[in-house]
Short mmCIF file of C-alpha atoms in Angstrom, two decimals:
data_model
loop_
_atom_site.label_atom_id
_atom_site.label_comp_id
_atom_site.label_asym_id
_atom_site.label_seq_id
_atom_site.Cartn_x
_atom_site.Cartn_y
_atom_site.Cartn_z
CA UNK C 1 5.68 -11.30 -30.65
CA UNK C 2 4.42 -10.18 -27.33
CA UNK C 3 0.74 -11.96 -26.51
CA UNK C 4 -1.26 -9.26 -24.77
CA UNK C 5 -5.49 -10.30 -23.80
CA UNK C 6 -6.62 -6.49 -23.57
CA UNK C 7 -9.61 -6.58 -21.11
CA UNK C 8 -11.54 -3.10 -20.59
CA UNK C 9 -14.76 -1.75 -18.83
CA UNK C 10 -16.61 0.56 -21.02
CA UNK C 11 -18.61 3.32 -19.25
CA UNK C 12 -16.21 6.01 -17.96
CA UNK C 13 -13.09 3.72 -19.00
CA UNK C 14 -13.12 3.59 -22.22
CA UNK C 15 -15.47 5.42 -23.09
CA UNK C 16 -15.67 9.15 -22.23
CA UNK C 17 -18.74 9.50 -20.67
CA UNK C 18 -18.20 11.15 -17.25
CA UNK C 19 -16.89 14.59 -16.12
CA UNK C 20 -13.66 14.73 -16.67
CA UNK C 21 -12.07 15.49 -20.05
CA UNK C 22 -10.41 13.11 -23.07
CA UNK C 23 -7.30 13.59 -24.22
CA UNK C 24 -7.86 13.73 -28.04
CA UNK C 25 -5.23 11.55 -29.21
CA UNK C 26 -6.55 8.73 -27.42
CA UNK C 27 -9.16 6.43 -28.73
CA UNK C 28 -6.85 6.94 -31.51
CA UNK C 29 -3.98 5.51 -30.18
CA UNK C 30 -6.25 3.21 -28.44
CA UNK C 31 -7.52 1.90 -31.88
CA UNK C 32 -3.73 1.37 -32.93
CA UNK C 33 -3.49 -0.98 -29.95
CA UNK C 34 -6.12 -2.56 -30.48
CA UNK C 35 -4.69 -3.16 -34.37
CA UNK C 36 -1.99 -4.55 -33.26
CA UNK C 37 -1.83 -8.30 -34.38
CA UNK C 38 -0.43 -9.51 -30.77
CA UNK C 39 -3.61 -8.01 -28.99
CA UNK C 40 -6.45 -9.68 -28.11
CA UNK C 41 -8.78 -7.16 -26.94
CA UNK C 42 -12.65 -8.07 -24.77
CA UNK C 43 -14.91 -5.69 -23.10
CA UNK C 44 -16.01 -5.92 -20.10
CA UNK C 45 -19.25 -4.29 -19.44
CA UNK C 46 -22.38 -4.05 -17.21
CA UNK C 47 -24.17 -3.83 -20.80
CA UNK C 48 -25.91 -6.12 -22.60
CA UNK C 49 -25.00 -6.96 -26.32
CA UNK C 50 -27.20 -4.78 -28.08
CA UNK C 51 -25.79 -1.72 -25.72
CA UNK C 52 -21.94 -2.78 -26.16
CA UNK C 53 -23.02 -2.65 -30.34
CA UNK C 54 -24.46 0.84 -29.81
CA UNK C 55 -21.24 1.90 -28.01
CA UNK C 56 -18.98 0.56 -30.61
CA UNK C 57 -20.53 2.56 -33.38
CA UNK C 58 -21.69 5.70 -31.19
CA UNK C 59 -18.24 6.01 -29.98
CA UNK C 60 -15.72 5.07 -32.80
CA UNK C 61 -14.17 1.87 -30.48
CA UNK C 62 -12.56 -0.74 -32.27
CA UNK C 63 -14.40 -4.31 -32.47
CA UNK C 64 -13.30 -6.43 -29.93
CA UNK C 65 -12.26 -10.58 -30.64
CA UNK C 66 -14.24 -10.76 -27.25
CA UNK C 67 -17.18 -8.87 -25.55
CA UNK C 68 -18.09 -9.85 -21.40
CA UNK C 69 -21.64 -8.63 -21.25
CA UNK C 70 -24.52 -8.54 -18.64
CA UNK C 71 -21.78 -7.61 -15.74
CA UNK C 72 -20.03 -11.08 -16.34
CA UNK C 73 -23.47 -13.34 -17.31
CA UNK C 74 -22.58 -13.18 -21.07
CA UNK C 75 -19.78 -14.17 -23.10
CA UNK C 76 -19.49 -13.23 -26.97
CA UNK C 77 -16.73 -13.89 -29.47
CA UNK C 78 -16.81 -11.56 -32.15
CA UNK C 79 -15.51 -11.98 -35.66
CA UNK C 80 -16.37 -9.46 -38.25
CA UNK C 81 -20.41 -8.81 -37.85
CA UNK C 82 -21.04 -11.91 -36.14
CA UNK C 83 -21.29 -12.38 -32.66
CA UNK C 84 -21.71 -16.15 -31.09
CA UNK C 85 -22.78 -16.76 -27.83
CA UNK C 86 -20.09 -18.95 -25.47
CA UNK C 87 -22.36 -21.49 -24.84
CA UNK C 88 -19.91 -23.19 -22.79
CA UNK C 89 -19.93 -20.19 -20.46
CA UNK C 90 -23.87 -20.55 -19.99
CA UNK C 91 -23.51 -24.16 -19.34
CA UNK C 92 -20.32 -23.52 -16.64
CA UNK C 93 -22.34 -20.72 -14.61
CA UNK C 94 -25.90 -22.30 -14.57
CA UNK C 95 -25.77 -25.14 -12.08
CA UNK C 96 -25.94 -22.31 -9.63
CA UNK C 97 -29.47 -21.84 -10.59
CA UNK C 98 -30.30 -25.49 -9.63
CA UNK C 99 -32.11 -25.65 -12.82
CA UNK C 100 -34.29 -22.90 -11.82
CA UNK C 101 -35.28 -20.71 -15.16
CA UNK C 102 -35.95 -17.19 -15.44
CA UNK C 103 -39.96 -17.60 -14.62
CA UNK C 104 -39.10 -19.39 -11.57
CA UNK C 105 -36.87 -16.79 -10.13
CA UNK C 106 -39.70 -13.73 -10.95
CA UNK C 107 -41.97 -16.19 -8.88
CA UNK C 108 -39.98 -16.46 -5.89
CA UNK C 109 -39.82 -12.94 -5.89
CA UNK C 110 -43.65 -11.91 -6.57
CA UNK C 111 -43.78 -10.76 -2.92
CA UNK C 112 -41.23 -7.91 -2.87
CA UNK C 113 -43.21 -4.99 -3.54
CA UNK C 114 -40.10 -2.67 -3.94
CA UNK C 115 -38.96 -4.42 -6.87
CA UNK C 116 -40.54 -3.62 -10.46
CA UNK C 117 -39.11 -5.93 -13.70
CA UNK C 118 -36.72 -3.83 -15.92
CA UNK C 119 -37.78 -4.00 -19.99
CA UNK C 120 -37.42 -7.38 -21.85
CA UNK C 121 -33.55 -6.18 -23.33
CA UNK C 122 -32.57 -6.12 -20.37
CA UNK C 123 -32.42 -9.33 -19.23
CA UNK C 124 -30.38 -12.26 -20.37
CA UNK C 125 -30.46 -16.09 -20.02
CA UNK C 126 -28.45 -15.76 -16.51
CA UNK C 127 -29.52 -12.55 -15.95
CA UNK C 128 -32.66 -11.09 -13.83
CA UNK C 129 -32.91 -7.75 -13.22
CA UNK C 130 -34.90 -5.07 -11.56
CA UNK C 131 -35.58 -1.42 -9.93
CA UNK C 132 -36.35 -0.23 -6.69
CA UNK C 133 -36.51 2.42 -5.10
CA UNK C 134 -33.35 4.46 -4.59
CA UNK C 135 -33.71 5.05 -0.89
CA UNK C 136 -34.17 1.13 -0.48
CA UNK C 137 -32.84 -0.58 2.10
CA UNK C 138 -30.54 -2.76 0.66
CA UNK C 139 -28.49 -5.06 2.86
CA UNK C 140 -32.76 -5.89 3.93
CA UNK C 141 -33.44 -6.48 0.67
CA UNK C 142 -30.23 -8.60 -0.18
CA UNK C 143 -30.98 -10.85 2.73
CA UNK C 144 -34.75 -11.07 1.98
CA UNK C 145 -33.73 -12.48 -1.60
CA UNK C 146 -30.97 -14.88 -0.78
CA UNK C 147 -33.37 -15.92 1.91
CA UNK C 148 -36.32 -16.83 -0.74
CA UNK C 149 -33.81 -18.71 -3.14
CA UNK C 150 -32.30 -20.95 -0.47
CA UNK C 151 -34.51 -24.03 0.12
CA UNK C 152 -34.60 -24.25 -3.53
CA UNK C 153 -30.55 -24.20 -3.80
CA UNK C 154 -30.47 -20.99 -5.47
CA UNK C 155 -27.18 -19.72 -5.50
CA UNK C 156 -26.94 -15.65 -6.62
CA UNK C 157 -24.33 -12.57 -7.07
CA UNK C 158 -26.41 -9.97 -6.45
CA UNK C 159 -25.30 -6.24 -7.44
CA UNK C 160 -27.30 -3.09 -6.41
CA UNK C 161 -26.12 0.25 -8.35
CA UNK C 162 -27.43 3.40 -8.82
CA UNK C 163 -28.37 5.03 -12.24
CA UNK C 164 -27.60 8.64 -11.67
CA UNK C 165 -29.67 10.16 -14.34
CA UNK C 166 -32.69 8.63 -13.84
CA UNK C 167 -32.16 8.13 -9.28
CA UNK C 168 -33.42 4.59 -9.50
CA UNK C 169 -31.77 1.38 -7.69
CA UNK C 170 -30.92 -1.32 -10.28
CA UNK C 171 -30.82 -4.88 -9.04
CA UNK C 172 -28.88 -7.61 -11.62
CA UNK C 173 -29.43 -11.13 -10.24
CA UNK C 174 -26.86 -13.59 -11.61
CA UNK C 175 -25.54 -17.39 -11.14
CA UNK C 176 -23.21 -16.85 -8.09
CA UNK C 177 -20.42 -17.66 -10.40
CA UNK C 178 -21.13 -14.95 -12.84
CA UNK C 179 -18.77 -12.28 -13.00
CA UNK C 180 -16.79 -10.05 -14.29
CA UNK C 181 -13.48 -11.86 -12.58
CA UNK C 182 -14.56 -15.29 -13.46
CA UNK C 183 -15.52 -14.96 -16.85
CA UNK C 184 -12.36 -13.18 -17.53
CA UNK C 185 -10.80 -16.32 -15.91
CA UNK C 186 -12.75 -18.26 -18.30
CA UNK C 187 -12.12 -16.62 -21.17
CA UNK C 188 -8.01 -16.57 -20.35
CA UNK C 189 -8.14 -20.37 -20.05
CA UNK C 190 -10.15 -20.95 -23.43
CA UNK C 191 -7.82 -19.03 -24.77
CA UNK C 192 -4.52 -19.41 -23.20
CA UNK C 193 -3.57 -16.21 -21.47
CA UNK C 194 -1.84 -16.29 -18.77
CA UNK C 195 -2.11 -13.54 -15.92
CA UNK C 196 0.82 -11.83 -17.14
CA UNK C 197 -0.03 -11.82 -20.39
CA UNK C 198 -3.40 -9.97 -19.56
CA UNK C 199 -4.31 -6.52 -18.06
CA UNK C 200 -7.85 -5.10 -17.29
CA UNK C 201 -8.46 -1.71 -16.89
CA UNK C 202 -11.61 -0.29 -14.69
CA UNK C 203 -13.12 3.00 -13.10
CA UNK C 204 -16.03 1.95 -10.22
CA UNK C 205 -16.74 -0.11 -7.83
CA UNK C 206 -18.44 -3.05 -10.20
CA UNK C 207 -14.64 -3.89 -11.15
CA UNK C 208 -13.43 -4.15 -7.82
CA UNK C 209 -13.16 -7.73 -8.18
CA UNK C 210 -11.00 -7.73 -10.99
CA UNK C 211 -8.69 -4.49 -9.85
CA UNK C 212 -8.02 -6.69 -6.74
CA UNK C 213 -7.29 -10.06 -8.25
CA UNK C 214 -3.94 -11.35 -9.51
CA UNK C 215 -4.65 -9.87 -12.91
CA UNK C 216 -2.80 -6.93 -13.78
CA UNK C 217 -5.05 -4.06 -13.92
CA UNK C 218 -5.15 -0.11 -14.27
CA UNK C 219 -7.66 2.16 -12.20
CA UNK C 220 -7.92 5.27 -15.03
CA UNK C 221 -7.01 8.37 -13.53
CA UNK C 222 -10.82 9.86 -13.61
CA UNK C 223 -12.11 7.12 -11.38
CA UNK C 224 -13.82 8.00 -8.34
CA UNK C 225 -11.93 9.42 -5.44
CA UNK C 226 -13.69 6.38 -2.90
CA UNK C 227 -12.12 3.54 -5.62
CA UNK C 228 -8.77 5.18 -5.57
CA UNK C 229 -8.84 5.46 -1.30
CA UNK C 230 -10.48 1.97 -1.57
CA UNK C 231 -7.80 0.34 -4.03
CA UNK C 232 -4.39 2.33 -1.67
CA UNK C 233 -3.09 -0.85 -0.12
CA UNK C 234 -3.00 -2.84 -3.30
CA UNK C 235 -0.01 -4.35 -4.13
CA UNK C 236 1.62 -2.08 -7.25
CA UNK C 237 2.98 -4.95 -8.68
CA UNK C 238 -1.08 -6.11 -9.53
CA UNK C 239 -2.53 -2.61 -9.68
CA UNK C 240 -1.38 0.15 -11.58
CA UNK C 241 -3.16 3.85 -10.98
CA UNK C 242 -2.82 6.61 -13.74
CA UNK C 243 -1.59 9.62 -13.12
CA UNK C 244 -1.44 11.04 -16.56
CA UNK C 245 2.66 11.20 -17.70
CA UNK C 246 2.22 9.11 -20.81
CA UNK C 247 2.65 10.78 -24.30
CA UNK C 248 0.91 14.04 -22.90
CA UNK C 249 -2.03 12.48 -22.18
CA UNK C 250 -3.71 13.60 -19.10
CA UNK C 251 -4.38 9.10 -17.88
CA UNK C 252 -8.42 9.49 -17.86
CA UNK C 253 -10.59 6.56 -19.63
CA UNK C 254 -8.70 5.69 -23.26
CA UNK C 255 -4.81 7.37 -21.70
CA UNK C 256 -5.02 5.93 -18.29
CA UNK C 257 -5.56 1.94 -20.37
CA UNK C 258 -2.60 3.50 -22.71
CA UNK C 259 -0.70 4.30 -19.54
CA UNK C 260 -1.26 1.19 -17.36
CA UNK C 261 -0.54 -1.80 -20.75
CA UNK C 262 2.74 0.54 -21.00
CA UNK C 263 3.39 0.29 -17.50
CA UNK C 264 3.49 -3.64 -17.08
CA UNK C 265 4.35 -4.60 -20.83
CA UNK C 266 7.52 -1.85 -21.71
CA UNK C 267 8.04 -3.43 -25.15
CA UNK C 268 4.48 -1.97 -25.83
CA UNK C 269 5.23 1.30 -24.33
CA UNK C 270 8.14 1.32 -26.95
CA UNK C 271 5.57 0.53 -29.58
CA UNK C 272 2.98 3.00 -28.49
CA UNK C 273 5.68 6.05 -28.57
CA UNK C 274 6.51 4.42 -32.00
CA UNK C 275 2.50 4.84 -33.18
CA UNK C 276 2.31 8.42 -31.42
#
């Protein structure tokens, strides 16, 4: 039996949630995958655990063995209801905090102005994160912060996005070894994937990392145009972009993962036809 570690983003991948329209047949089909007793499937989300819960039941998704939270900071295996923390993950990312705890980082950072604390769910153990102002300068404010942790051998990932709907900058400050690329990593070796026994499928420009490692991964068709310019000159043989010729289905969020695990694993493309 084929050995397949499913490994998705949630927001406009699987999930539906941008502008472009679902084929119906797909979370479906997607939930037939995910059935199927040779996949393991793990989200990958910018979320936190409550939020990836929320999704789960707001959405109809399967439940996944695995859930990447807190844009790589948390790792979760799931069985049933019960989710335990991979405290094994906490312990590999944290010596890039130099022991430094959440308090201590908020301290260091008293002075910036610009940034305000986001709401207590938001954080997590490795995770400290804030707003600003939209029109912030941020490659300034980057430098500023990396220059306040480093006589105290503070080593962060920083990532600056924009929330649309509300046109606020969000700042995540992680352990510089949390992400979404490593803790797949992590995950594959506690688990005993291989890279081509695994594909990842992303939209934006938080899974860049992933799309242009040596995983195999899909870019859904109803990504943004600037990803799909950005991710060209990838080799095909790691990066797969939907077009929307699978089963009907028109390769945006649910089709496009369809179309990309039937693109590098053909014995589950014979399957999927099988299910359809």
């Amino acid at each position: 039996m084929t050995r397949l570690l499913l490994c998705t983003d949630l927001d406009r991948t699987l999930i539906p949630n941008g502008s472009q329209p679902e084929s119906p047949q797909a979370r479906a089909l997607f939930a037939k995958l995910a059935d199927n007793p040779g996949v393991t499937l793990a989200y990958v989300s910018g979320r936190h655990q409550a939020l990836i819960q929320q999704a789960i039941r707001d959405f109809d998704l399967p439940t996944p063995a695995f859930a990447i939270a807190d844009v790589g900071a948390s790792i979760y295996q799931v069985t049933g209801t019960v989710w335990q923390r991979w405290h094994a993950w906490d312990a590999h990312i944290a010596p890039a905090w130099a022991g430094a705890s959440h308090n201590d980082l908020r301290g260091l950072l008293s002075g910036i102005t610009a940034l305000t604390l986001q709401e207590p769910e938001k954080q997590a153990i490795h995770k400290l994160s804030y707003y600003a102002p939209i029109d912030t300068q941020t490659t300034d404010l980057l430098a500023q912060i990396e220059a306040l942790f480093k006589p105290s051998g503070i080593q962060v990932h920083l990532i600056w996005s924009i929330d649309e709907a509300t046109q606020q900058g969000l700042l995540d400050i992680l352990p510089a070894s949390a992400n979404k690329l490593h803790a797949i990593e992590f995950l594959m070796a506690k688990q005993g994937f291989a890279c081509d026994q695994t594909v990842f499928a992303g939209d934006s420009g938080n899974d860049l990392d992933v799309l242009t490692s040596d995983i195999p991964s899909v870019l859904v068709a109803n990504a943004d145009a600037d990803i799909k310019a950005r991710m060209a000159n990838v080799s095909p043989a790691k990066l797969y972009l939907a077009k929307g010729d699978f089963l009907g289905m028109n390769g945006n969020y649910g089709a496009g993962i369809l179309e990309g695990v039937a693109h590098f694993h053909p014995g589950m493309a014979v399957w999927l036809r099988q299910q359809h």
